[in-house]
mmCIF file with all atom_site columns, C-alpha atoms in Angstrom:
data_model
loop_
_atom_site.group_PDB
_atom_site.id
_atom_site.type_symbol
_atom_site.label_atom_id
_atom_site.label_alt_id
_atom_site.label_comp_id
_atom_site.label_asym_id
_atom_site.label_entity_id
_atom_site.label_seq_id
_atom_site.pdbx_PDB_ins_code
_atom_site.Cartn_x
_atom_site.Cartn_y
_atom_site.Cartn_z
_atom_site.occupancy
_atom_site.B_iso_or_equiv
_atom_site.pdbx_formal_charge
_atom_site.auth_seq_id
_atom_site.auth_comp_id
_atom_site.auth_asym_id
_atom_site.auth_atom_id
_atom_site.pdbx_PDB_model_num
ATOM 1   C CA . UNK A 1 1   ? 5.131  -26.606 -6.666  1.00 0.00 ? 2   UNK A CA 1
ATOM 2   C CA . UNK A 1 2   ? 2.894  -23.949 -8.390  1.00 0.00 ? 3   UNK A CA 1
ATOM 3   C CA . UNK A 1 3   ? 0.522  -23.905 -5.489  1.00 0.00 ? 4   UNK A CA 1
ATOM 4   C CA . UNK A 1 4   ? 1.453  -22.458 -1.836  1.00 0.00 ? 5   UNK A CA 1
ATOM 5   C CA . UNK A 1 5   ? -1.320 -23.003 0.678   1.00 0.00 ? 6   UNK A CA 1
ATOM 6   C CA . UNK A 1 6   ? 0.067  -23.191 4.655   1.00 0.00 ? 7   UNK A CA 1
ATOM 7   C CA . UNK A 1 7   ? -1.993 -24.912 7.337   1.00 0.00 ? 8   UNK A CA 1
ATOM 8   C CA . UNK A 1 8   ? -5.221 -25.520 5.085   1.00 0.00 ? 9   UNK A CA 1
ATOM 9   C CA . UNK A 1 9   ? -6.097 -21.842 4.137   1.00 0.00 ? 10  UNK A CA 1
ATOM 10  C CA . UNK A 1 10  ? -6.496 -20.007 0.803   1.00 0.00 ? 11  UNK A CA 1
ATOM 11  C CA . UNK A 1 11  ? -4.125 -21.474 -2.041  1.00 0.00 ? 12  UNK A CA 1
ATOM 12  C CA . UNK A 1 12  ? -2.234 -18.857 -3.610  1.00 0.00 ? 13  UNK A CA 1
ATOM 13  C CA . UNK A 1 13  ? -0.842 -19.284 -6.846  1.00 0.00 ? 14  UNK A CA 1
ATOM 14  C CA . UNK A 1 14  ? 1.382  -16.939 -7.288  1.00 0.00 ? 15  UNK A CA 1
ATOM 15  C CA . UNK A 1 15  ? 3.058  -13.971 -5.178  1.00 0.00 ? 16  UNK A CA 1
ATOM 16  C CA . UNK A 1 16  ? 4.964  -10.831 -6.278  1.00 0.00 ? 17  UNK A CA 1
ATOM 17  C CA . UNK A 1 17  ? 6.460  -7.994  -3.830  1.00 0.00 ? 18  UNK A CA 1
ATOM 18  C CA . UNK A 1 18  ? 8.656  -5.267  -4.053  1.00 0.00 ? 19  UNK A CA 1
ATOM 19  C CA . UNK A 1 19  ? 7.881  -0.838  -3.313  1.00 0.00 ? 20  UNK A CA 1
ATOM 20  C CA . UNK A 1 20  ? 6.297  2.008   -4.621  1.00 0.00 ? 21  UNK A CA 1
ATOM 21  C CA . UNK A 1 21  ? 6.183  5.452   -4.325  1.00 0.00 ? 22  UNK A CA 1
ATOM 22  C CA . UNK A 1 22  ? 3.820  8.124   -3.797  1.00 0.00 ? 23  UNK A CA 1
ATOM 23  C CA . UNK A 1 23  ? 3.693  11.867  -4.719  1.00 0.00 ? 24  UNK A CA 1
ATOM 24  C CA . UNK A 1 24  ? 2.935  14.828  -1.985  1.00 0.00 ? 25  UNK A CA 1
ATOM 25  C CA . UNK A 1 25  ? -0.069 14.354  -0.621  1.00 0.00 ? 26  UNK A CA 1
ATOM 26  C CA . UNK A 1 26  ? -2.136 16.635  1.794   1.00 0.00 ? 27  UNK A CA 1
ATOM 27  C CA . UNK A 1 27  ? -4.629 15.396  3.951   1.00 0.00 ? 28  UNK A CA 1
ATOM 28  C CA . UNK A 1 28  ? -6.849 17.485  6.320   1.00 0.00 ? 29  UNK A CA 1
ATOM 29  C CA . UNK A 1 29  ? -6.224 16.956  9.800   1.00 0.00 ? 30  UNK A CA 1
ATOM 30  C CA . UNK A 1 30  ? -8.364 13.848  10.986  1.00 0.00 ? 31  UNK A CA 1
ATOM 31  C CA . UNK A 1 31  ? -9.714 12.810  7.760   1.00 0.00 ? 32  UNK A CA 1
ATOM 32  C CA . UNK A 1 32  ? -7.926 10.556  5.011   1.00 0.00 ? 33  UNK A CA 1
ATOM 33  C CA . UNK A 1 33  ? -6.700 11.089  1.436   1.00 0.00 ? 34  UNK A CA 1
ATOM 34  C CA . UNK A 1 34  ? -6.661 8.647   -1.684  1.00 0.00 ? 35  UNK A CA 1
ATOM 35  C CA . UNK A 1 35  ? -3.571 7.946   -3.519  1.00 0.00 ? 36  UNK A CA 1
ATOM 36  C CA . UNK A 1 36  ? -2.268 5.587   -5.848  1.00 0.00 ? 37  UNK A CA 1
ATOM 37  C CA . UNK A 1 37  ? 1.658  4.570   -5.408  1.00 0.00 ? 38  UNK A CA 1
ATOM 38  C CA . UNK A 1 38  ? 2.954  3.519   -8.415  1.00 0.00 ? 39  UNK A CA 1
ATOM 39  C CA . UNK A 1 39  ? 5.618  1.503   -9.538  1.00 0.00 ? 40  UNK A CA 1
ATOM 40  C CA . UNK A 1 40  ? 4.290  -1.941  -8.175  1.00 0.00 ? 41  UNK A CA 1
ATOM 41  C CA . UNK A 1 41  ? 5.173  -3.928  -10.925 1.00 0.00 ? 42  UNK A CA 1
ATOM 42  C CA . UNK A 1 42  ? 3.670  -7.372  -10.479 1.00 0.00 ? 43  UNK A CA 1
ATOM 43  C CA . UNK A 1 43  ? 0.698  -6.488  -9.061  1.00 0.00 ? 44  UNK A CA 1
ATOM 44  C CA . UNK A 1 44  ? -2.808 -7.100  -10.852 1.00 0.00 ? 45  UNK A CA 1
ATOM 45  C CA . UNK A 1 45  ? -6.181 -5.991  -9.947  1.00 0.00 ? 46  UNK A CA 1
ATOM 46  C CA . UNK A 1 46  ? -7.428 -9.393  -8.852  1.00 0.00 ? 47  UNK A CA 1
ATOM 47  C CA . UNK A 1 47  ? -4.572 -9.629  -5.902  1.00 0.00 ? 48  UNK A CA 1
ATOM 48  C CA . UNK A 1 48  ? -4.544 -9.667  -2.337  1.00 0.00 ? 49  UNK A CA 1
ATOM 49  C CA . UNK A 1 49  ? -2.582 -6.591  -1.387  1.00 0.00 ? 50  UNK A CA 1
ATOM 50  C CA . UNK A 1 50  ? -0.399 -5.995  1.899   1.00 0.00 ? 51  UNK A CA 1
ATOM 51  C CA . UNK A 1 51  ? 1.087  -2.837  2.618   1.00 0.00 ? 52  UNK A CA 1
ATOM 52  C CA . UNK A 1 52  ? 3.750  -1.448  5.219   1.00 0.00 ? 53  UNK A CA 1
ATOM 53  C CA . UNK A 1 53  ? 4.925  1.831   5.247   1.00 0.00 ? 54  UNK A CA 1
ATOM 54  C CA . UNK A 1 54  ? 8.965  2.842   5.320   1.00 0.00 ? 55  UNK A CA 1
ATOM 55  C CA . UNK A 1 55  ? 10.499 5.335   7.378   1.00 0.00 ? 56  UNK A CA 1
ATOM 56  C CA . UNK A 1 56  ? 9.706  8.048   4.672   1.00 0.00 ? 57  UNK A CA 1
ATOM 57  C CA . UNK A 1 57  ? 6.177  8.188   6.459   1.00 0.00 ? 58  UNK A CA 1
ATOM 58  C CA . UNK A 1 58  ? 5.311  11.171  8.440   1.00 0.00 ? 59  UNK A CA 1
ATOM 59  C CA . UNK A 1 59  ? 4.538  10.123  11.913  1.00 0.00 ? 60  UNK A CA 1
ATOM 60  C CA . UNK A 1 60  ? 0.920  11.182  12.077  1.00 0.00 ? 61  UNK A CA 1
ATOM 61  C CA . UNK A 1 61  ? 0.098  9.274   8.778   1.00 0.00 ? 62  UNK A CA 1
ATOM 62  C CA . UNK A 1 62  ? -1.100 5.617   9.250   1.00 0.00 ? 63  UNK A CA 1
ATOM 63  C CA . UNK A 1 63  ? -2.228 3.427   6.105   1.00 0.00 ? 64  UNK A CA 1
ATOM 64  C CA . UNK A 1 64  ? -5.547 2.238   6.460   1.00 0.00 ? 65  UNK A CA 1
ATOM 65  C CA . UNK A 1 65  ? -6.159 0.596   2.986   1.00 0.00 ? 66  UNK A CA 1
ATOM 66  C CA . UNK A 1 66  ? -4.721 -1.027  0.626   1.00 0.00 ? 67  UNK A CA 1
ATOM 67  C CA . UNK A 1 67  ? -6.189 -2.693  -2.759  1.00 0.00 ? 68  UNK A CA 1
ATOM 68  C CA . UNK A 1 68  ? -5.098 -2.746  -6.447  1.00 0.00 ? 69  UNK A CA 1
ATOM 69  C CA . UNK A 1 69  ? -7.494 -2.252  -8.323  1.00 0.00 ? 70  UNK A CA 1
ATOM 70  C CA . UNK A 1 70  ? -5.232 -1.206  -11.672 1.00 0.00 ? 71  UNK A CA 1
ATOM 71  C CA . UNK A 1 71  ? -2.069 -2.616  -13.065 1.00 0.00 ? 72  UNK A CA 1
ATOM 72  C CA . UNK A 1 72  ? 0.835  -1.615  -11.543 1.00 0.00 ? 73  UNK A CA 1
ATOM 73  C CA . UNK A 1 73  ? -0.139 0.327   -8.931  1.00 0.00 ? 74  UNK A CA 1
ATOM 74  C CA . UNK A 1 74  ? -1.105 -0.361  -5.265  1.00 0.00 ? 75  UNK A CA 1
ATOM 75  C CA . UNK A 1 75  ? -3.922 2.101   -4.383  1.00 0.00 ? 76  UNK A CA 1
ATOM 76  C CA . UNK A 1 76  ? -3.569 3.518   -0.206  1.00 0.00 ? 77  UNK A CA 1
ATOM 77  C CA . UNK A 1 77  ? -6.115 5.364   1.845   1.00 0.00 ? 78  UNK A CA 1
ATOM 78  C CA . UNK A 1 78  ? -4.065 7.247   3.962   1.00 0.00 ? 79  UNK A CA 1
ATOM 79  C CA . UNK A 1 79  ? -5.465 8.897   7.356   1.00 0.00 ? 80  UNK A CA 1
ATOM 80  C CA . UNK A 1 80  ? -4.357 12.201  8.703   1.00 0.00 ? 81  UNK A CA 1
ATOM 81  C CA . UNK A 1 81  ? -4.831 11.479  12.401  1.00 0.00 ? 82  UNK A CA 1
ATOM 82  C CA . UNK A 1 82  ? -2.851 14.657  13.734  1.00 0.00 ? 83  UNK A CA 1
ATOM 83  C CA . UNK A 1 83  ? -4.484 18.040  14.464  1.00 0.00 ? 84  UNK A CA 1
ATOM 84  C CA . UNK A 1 84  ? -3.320 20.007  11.135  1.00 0.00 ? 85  UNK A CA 1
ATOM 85  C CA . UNK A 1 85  ? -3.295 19.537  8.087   1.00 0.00 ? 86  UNK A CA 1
ATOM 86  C CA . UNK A 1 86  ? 0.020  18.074  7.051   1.00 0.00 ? 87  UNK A CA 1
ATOM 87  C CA . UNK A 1 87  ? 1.585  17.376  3.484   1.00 0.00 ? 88  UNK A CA 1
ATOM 88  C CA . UNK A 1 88  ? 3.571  14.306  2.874   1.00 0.00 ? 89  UNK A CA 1
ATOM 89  C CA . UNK A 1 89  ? 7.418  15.675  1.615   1.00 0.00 ? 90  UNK A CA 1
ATOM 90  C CA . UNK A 1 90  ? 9.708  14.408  -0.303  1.00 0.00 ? 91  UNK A CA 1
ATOM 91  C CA . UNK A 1 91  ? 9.912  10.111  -1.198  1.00 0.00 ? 92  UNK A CA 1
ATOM 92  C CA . UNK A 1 92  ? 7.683  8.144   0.398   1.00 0.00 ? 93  UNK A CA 1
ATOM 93  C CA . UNK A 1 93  ? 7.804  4.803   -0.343  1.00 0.00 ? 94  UNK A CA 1
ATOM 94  C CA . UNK A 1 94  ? 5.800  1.800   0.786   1.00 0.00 ? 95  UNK A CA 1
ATOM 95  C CA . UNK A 1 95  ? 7.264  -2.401  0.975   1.00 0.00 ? 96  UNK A CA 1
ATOM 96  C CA . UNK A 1 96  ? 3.942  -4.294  -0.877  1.00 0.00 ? 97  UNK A CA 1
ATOM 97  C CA . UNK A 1 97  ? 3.241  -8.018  -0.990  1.00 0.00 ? 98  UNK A CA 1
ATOM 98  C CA . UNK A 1 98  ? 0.464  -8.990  -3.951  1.00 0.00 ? 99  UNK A CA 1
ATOM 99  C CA . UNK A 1 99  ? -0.724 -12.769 -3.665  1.00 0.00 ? 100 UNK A CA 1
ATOM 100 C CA . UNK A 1 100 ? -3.106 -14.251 -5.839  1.00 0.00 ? 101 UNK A CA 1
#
């Protein structure tokens, strides 16, 4: 079928997944920092956008947005709720599901 809709909610049409990366990002202790992860190919700026970080994470990081609102590219608020300011290091990827 070309339409997926489970127990009488939205109807999806199509859905695309896969991860994306971020660069270092710094984000003042207990406030939260835009960033775009790119690399989601599949995703358009129409879709429904689910997000779940990896291990790469730093612990006091937590996503608390996700949309796509360009090509390509999953845009994340990220929130800082530690004490210091902490940059993210090294790769930090993210697993993304786009329906639409």
């Amino acid at each position: 079928t070309t339409r997926l809709s489970v127990g009488g909610g939205a109807v999806f049409t199509s859905m695309v997944g896969g991860y994306c990366t971020i660069v270092t990002t710094t984000a003042t202790a207990s406030s939260s920092a835009g960033v775009s992860c790119t690399g989601a190919t599949g995703v358009q700026t129409t879709d429904r956008v689910f997000v779940m970080a990896t291990g790469s994470l730093i612990s006091q990081f937590q996503i608390v947005a996700a949309s796509s609102t360009s090509n390509g590219a999953v845009n994340l608020m990220i929130l800082n709720h530690g004490y210091t300011s902490v940059t993210t290091t090294g790769i930090n990827s993210f697993n993304w599901w786009a329906f639409r």
